mmCIF file of C-alpha atoms in Angstrom:
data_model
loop_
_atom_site.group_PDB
_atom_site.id
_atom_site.type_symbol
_atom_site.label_atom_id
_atom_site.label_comp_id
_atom_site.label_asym_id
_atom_site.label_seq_id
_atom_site.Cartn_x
_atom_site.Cartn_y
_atom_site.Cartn_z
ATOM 1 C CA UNK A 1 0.000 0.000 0.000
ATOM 2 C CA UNK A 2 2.928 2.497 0.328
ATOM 3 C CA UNK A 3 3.386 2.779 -3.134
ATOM 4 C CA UNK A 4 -0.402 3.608 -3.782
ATOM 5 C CA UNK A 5 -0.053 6.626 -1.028
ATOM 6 C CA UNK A 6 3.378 7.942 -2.477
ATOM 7 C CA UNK A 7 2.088 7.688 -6.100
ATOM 8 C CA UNK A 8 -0.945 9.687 -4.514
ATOM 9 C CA UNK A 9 1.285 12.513 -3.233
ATOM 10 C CA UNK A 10 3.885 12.411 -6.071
ATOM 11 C CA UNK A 11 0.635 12.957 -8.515
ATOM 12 C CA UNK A 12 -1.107 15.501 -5.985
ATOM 13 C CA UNK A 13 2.675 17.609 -6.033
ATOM 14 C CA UNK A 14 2.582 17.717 -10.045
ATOM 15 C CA UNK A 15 -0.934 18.958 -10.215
ATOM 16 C CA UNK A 16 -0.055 22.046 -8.018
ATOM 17 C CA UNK A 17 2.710 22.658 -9.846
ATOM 18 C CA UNK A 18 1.252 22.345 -13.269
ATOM 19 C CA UNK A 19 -2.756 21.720 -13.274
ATOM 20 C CA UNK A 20 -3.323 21.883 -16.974
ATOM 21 C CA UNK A 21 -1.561 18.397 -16.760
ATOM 22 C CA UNK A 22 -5.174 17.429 -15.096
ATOM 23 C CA UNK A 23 -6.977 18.964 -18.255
ATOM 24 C CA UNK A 24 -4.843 17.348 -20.824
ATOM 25 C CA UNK A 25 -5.140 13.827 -19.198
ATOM 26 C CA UNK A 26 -1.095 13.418 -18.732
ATOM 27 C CA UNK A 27 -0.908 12.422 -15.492
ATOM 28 C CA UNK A 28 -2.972 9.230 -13.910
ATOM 29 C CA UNK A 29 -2.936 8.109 -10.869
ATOM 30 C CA UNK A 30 -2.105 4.530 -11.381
ATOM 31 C CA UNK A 31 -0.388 2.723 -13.945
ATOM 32 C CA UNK A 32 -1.781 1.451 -17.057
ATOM 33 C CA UNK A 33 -3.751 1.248 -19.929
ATOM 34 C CA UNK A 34 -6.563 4.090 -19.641
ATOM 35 C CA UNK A 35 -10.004 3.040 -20.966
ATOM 36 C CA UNK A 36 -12.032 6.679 -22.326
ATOM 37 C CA UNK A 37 -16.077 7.317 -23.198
ATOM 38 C CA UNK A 38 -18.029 9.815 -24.105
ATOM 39 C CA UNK A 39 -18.219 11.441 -20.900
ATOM 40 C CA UNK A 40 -14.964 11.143 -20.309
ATOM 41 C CA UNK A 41 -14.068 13.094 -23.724
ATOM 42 C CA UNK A 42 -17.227 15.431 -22.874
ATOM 43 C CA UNK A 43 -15.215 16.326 -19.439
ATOM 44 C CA UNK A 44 -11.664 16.877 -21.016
ATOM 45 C CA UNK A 45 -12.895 18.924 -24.098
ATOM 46 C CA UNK A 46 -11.142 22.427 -24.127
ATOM 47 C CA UNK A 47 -13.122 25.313 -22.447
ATOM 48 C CA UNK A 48 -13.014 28.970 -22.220
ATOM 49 C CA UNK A 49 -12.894 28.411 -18.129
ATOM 50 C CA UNK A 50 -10.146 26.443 -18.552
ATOM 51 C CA UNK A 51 -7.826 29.006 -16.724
ATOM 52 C CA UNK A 52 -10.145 29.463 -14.074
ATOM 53 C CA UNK A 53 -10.747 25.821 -13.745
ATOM 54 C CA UNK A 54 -6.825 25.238 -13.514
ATOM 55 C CA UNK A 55 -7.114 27.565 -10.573
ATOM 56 C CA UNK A 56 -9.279 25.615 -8.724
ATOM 57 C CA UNK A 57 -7.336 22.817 -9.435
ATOM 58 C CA UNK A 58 -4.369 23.895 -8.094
ATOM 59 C CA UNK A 59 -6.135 25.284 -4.586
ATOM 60 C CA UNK A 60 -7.955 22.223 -4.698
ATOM 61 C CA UNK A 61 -4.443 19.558 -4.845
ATOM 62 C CA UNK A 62 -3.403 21.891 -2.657
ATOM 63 C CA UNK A 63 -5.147 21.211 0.210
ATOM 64 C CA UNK A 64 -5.589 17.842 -0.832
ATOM 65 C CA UNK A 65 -1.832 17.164 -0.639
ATOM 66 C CA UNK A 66 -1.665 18.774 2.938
ATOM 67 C CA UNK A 67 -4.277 16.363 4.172
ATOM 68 C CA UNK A 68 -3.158 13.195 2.618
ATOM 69 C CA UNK A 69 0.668 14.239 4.194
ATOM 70 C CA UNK A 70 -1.053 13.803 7.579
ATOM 71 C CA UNK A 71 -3.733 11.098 7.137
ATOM 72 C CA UNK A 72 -0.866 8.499 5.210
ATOM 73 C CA UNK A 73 1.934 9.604 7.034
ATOM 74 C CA UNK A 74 2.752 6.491 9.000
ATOM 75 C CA UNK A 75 2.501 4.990 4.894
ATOM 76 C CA UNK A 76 5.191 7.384 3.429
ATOM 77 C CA UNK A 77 8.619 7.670 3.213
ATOM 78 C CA UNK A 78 10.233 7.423 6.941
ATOM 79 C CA UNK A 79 6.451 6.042 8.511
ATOM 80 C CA UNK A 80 6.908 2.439 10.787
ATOM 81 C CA UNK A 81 4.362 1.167 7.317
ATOM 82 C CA UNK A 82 6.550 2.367 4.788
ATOM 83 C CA UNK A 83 7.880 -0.881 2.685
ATOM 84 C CA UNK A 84 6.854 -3.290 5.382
ATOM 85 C CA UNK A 85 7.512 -6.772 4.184
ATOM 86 C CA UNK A 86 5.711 -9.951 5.378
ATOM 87 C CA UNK A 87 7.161 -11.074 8.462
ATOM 88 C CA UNK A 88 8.433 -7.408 10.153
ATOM 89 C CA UNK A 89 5.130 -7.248 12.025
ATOM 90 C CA UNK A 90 4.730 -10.500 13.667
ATOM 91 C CA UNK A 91 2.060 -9.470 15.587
ATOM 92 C CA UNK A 92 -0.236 -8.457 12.986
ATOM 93 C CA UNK A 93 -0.169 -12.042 11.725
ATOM 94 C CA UNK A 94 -3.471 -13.546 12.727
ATOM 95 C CA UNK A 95 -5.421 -10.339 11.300
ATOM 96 C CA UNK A 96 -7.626 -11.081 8.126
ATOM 97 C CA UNK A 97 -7.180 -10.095 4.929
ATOM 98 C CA UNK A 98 -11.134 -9.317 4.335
ATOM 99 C CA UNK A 99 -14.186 -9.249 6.942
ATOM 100 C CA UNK A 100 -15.305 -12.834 6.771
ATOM 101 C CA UNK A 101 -13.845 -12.842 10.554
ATOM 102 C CA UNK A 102 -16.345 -10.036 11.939
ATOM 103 C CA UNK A 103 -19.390 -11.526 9.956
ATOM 104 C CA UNK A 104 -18.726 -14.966 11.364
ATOM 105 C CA UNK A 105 -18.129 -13.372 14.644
ATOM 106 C CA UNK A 106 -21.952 -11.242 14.818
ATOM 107 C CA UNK A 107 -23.116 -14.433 13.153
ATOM 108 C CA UNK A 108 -22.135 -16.491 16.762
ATOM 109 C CA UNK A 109 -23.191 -13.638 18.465
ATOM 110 C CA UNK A 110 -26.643 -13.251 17.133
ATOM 111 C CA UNK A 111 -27.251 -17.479 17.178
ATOM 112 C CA UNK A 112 -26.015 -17.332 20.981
ATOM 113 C CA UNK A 113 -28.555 -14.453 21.980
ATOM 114 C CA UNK A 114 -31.606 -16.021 20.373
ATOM 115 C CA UNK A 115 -30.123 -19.608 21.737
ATOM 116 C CA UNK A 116 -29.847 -18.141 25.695
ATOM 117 C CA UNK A 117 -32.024 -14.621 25.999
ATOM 118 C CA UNK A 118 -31.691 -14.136 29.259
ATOM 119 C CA UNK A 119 -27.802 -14.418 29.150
ATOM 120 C CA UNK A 120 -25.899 -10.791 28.831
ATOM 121 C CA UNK A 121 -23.988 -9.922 25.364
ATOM 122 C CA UNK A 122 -20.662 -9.931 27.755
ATOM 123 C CA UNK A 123 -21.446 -13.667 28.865
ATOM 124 C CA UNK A 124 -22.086 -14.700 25.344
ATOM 125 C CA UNK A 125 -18.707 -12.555 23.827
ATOM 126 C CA UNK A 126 -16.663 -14.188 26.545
ATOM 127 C CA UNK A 127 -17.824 -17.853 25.379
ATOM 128 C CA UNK A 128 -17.176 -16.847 21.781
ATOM 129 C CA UNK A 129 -13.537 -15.743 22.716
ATOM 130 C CA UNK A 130 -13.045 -19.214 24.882
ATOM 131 C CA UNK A 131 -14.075 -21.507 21.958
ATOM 132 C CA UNK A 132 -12.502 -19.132 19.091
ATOM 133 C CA UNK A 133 -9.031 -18.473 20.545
ATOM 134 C CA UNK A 134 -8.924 -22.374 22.109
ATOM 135 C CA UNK A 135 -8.200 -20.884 25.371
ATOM 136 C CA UNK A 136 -9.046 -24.846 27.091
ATOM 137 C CA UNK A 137 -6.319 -26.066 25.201
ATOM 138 C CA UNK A 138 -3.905 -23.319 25.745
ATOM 139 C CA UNK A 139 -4.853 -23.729 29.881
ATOM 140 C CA UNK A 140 -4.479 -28.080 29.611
ATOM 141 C CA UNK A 141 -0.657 -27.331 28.707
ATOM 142 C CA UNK A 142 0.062 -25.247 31.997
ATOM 143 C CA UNK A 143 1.466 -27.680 34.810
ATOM 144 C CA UNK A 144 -1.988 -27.842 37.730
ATOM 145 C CA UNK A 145 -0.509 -24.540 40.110
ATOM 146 C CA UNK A 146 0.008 -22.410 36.875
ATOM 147 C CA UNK A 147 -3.342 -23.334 35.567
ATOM 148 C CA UNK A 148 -4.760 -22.754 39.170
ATOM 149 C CA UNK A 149 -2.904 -18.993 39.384
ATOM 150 C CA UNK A 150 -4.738 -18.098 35.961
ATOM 151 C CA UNK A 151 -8.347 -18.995 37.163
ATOM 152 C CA UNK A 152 -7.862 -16.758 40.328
ATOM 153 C CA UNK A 153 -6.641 -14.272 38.442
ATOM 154 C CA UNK A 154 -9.309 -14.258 36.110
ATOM 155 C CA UNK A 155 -12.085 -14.394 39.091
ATOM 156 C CA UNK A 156 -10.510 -11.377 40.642
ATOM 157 C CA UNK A 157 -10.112 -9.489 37.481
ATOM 158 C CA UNK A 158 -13.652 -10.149 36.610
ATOM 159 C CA UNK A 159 -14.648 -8.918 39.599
ATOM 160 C CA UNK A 160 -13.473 -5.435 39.155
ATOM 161 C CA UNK A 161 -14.942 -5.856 35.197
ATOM 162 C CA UNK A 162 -17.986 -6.308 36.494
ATOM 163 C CA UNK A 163 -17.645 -3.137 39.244
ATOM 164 C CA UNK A 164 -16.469 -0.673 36.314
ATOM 165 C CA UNK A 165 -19.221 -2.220 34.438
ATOM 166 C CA UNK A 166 -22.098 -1.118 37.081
ATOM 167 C CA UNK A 167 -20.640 1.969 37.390
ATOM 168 C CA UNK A 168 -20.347 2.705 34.043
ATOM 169 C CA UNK A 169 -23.925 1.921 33.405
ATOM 170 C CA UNK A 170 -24.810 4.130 36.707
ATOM 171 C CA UNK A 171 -22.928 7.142 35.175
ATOM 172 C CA UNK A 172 -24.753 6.059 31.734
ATOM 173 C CA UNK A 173 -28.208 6.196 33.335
ATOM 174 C CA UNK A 174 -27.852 9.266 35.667
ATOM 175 C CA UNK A 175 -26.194 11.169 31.878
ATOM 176 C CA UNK A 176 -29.424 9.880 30.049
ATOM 177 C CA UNK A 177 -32.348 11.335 32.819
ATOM 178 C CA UNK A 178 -30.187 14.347 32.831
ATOM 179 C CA UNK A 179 -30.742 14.328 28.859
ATOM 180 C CA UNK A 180 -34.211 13.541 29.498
ATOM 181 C CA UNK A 181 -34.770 16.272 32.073
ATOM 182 C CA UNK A 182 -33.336 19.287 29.916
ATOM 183 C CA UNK A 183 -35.473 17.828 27.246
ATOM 184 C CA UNK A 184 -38.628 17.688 29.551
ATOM 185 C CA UNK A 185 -37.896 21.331 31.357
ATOM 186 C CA UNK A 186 -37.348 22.641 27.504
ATOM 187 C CA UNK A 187 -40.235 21.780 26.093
ATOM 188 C CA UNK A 188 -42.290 23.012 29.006
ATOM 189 C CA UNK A 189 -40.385 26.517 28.571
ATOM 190 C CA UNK A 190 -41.670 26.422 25.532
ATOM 191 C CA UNK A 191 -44.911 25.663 25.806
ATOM 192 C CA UNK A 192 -45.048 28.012 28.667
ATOM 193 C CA UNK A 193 -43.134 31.136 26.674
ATOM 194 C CA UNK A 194 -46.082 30.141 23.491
ATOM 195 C CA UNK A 195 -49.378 30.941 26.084
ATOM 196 C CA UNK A 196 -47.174 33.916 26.847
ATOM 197 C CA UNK A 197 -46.941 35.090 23.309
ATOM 198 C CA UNK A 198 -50.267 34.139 22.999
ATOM 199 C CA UNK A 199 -51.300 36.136 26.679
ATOM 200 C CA UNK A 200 -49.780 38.838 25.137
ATOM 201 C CA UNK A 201 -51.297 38.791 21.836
ATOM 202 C CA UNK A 202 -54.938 39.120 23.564
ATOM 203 C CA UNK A 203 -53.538 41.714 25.719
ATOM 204 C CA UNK A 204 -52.590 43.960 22.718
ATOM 205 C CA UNK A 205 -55.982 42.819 21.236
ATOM 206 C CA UNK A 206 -57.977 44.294 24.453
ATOM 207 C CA UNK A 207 -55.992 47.531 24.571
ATOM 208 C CA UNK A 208 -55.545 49.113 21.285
ATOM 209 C CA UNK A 209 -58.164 47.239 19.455
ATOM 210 C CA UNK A 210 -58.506 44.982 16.168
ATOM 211 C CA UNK A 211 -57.366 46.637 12.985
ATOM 212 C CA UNK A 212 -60.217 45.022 10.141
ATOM 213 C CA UNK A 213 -60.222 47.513 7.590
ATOM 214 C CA UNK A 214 -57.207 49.351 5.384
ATOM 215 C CA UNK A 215 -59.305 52.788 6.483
ATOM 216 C CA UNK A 216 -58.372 52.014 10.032
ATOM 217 C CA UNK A 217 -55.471 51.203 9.613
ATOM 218 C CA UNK A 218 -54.340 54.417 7.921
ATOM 219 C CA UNK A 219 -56.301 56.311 10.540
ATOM 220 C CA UNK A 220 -54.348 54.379 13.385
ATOM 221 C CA UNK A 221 -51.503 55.451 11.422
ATOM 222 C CA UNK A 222 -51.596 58.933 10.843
ATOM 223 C CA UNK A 223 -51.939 59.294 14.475
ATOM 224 C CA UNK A 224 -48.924 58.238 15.280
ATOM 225 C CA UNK A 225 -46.505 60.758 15.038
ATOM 226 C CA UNK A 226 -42.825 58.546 15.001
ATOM 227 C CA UNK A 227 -41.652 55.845 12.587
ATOM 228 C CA UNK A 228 -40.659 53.976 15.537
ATOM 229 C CA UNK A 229 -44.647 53.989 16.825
ATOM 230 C CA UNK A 230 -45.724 53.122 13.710
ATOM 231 C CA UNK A 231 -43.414 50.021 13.202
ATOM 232 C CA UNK A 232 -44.175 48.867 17.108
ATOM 233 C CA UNK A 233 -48.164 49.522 16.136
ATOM 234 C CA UNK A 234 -48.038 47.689 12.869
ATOM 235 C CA UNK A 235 -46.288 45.006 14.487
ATOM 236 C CA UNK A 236 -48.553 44.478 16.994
ATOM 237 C CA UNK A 237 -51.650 43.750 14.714
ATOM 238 C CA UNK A 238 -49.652 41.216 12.655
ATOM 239 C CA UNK A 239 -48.576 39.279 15.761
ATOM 240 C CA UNK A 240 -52.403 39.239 16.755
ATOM 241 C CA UNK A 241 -53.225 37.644 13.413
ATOM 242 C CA UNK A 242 -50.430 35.224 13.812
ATOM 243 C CA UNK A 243 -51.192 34.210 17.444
ATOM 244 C CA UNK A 244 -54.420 34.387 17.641
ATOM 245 C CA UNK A 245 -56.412 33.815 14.113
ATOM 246 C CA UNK A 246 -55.098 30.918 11.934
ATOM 247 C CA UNK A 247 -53.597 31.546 8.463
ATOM 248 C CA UNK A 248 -53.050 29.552 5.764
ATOM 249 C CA UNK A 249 -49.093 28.557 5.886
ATOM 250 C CA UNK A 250 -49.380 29.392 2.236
ATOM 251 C CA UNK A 251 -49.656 33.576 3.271
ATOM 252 C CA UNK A 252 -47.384 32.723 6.734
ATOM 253 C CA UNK A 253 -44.588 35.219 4.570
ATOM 254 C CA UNK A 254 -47.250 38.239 5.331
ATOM 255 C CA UNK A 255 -46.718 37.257 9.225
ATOM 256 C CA UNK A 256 -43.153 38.273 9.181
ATOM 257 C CA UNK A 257 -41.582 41.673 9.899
ATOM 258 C CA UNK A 258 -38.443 41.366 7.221
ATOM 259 C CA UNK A 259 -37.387 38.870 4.718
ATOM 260 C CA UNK A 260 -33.523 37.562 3.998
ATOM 261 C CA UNK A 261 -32.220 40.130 6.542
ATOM 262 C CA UNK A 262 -34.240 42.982 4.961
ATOM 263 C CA UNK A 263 -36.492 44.730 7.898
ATOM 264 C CA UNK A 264 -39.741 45.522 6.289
ATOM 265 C CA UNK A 265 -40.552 49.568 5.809
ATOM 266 C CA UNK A 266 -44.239 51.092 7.205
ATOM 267 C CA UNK A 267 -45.506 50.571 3.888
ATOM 268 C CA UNK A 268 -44.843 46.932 3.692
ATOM 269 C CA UNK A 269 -46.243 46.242 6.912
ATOM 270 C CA UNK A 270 -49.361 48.049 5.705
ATOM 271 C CA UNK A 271 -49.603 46.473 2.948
ATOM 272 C CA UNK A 272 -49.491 43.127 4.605
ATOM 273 C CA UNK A 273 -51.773 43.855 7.208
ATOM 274 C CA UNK A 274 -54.191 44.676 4.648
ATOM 275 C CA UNK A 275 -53.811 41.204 2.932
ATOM 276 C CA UNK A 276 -54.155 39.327 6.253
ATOM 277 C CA UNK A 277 -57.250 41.395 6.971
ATOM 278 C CA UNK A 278 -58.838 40.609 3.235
ATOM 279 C CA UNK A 279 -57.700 36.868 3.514
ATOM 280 C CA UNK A 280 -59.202 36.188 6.715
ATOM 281 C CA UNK A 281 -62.618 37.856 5.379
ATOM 282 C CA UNK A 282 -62.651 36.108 1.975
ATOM 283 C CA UNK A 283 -61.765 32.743 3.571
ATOM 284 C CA UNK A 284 -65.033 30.436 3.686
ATOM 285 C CA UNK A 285 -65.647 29.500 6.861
ATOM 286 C CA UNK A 286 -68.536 29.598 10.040
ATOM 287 C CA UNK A 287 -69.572 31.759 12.219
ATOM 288 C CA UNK A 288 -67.717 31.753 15.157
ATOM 289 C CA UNK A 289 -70.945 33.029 16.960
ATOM 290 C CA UNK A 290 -72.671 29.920 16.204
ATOM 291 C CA UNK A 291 -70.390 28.139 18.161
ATOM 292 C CA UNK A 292 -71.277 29.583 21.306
ATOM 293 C CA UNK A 293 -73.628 27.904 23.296
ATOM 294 C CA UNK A 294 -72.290 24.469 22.292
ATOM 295 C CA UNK A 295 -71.067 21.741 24.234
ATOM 296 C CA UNK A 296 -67.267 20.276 23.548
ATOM 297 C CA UNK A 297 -65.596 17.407 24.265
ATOM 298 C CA UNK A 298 -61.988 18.589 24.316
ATOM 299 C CA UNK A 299 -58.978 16.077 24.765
ATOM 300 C CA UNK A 300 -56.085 17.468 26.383
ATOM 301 C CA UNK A 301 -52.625 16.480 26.520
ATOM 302 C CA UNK A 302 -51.113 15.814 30.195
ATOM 303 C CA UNK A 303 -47.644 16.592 31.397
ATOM 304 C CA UNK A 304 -47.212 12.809 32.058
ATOM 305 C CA UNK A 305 -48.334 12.674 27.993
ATOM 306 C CA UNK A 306 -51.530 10.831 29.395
ATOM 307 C CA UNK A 307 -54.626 12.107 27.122
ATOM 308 C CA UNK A 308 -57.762 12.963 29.359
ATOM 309 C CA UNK A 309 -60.832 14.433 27.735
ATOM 310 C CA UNK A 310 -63.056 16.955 29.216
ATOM 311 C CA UNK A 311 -66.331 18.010 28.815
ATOM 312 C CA UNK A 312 -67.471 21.384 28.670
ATOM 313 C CA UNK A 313 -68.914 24.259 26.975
ATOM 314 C CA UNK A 314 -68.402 27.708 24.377
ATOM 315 C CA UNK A 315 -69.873 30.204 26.460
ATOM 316 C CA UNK A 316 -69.057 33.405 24.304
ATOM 317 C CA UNK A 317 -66.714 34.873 22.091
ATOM 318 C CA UNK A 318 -65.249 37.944 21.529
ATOM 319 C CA UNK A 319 -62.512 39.448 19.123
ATOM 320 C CA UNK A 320 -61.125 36.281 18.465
ATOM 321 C CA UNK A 321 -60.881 34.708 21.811
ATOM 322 C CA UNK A 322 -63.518 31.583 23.055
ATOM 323 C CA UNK A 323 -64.544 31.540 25.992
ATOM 324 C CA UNK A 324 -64.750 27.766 27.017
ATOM 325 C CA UNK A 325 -65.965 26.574 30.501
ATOM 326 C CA UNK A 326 -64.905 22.672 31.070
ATOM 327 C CA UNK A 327 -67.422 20.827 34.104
ATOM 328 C CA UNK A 328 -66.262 19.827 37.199
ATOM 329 C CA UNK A 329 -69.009 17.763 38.024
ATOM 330 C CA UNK A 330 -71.630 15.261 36.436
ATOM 331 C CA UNK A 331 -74.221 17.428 36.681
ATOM 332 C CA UNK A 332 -72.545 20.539 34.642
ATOM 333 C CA UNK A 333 -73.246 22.995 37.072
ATOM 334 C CA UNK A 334 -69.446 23.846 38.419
ATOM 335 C CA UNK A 335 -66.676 24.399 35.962
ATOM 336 C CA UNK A 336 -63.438 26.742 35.125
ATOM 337 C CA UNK A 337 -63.827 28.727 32.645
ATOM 338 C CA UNK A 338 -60.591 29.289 30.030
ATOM 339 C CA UNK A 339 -59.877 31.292 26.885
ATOM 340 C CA UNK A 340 -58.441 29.622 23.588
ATOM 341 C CA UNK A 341 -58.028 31.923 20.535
ATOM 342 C CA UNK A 342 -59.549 31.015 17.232
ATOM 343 C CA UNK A 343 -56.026 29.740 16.006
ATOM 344 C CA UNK A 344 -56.088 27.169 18.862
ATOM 345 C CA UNK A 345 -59.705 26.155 18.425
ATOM 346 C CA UNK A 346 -59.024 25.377 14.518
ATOM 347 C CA UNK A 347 -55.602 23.779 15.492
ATOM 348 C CA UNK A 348 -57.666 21.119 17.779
ATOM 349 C CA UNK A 349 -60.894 20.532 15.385
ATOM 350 C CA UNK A 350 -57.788 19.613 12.634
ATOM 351 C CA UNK A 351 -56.255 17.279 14.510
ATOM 352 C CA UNK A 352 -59.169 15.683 15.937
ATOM 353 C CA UNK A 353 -59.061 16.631 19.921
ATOM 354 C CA UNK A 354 -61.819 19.000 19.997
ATOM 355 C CA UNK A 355 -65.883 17.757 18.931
ATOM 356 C CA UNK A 356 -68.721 20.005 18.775
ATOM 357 C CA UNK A 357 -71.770 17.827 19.831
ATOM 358 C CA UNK A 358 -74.322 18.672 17.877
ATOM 359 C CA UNK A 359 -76.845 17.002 15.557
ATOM 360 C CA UNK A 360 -76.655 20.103 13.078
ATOM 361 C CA UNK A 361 -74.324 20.993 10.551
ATOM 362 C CA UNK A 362 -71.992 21.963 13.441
ATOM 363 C CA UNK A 363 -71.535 18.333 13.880
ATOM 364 C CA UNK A 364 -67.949 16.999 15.370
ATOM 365 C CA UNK A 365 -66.762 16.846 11.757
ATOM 366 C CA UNK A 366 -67.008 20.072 10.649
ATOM 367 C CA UNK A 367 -64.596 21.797 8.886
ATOM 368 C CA UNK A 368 -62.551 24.840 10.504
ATOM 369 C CA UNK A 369 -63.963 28.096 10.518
#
């Protein structure tokens, strides 16, 4: 193999030197006859980018050469691999020339596991290694004390295998609930930092109002008297749309405030707001007042990931916001009541954890609204 990896940097040297050597085929790797086709011809045929593509050739060998200098190096000229004749490495002797050895090996292993299932893959690797490397016949030639000295040995050094192993799979265990934990505390973050968004959202909602016509917005406009207030104001009324109404994902590009690192002017924003505010007028859907009234049954997600539904009922609605009380009793009389925006309602009819029941067309399989 060292003349493979010295031919390789020899080649890689000449190319950096002179790259058009690449383009006019004059240099191969290996030694030969060299068989061409009509790609190959198609790939070789002068160009006007030839100078540029000699260029990149030469950066390219470049680098090339400085990594195979340090991958190969124990295979080049003054490396412990370099010309290594059979017999200089004794101890490499028993190693196989292909992978016949591993697949035989996970072959034993596999036949072994189904053959003893409650046995541990250690048990079964140590057997393998017995009966492969003939251990029992290498122990019968030791005189009886020798033989005796090796078994102890082996007893005690199991036993601190086997101590390092435990602790190993403690320290294994403790690093995956740790994983596991960070995961869990994330995702509640999360969910916890989306009500606020959402919180907020309403908030902004209750306060300033609902934009739902391009006059208002202009009027909203004009009375502000800084860019900076308009931008914040503008801003505002988008994230309503996009936390508490639910848009098509095909318009979710008039929900942002820039695009590829561009911050969107006033007029842009306008403009946008004005789309979301025709979309969501234009877009077929029911009444959101004829929902309230109705009773739900509303499956909820637990933090233990258990699903629990809940019965309850839509007891008004107002600028985008439900308000749902779910019972606490059989009866229906005692509940808590909740808010879920519009957005959240549609989210839960789509994926089948909120029912309207109903014998009208407001059945449980209604579209969303």
């Amino acid at each position: 193999m060292d003349s493979v990896f010295q031919r390789l940097l020899y080649v890689l040297d000449l190319l950096v030197e002179n790259p058009i050597l690449a383009l006019n085929n004059e240099v191969s790797l290996f030694y030969g006859p060299c068989f061409n086709d009509g790609v190959f011809d198609f790939l070789l045929k002068t160009s006007l980018n030839n100078d540029l593509t000699c260029v990149f050739i030469k950066r390219l060998c470049s680098v090339l050469k400085s990594k195979v200098s340090k991958l190969f190096h124990e295979f080049l000229k003054g490396g412990k691999y370099f010309n290594v004749h059979q017999g200089d490495l004794p101890e490499y002797d028993s190693c196989s020339t292909n992978n016949i050895c591993l697949e035989r090996l996970m072959g034993q292993l596999d036949f072994k596991l189904k053959a003893a299932c409650t046995s541990t893959v250690n048990s079964i690797e140590s057997c393998i290694l017995y009966s492969n490397n003939k251990t029992e016949n290498w122990l019968k030639d030791k005189d009886p004390k020798e033989q005796q000295e090796i078994i102890d040995s082996a007893r005690s050094q199991n036993r601190g295998y086997m101590k390092k192993k435990r602790e190993r799979q403690e320290e294994l265990f403790i690093q995956q609930t740790k994983i596991l934990e960070q995961k869990e505390n994330e995702a509640k973050r999360k969910k916890e930092r989306k009500v606020d968004e959402i919180d907020k959202a309403i908030e902004d909602m209750r306060t300033v109002g609902l934009w739902e016509s391009e006059e208002k917005i202009k009027e909203e406009v004009e009375k502000l008297r800084t860019k900076k207030g308009k931008m914040e104001s503008l801003k505002k009324q988008i994230n309503i749309y996009k936390k508490v109404f639910e848009i098509d994902k095909n318009y979710k590009e008039l929900l942002q405030f820039s695009s590829k690192g561009k911050i969107y002017d006033i007029s842009k924003l306008q403009q946008n707001l004005t789309k979301l505010i025709t979309l969501r007028r234009s877009t077929p859907k029911y009444n959101a007042s004829d929902l309230v009234g109705k009773a739900i049954i509303h499956t909820w997600t637990m933090e233990s990931g258990e699903n629990k539904e809940y019965e309850g009922e839509i007891r008004g609605f107002e600028d985008g916001v439900f308000k749902v009380v779910y019972w606490d009793d059989k009866e229906k009389k005692e509940g808590n009541e909740y808010e879920l925006t519009e957005r959240e309602i549609n989210i839960d009819i789509q994926e089948g954890n909120l029912f309207i029941k109903d014998t009208t067309k407001l059945d449980h399989c209604y579209s969303t609204f």
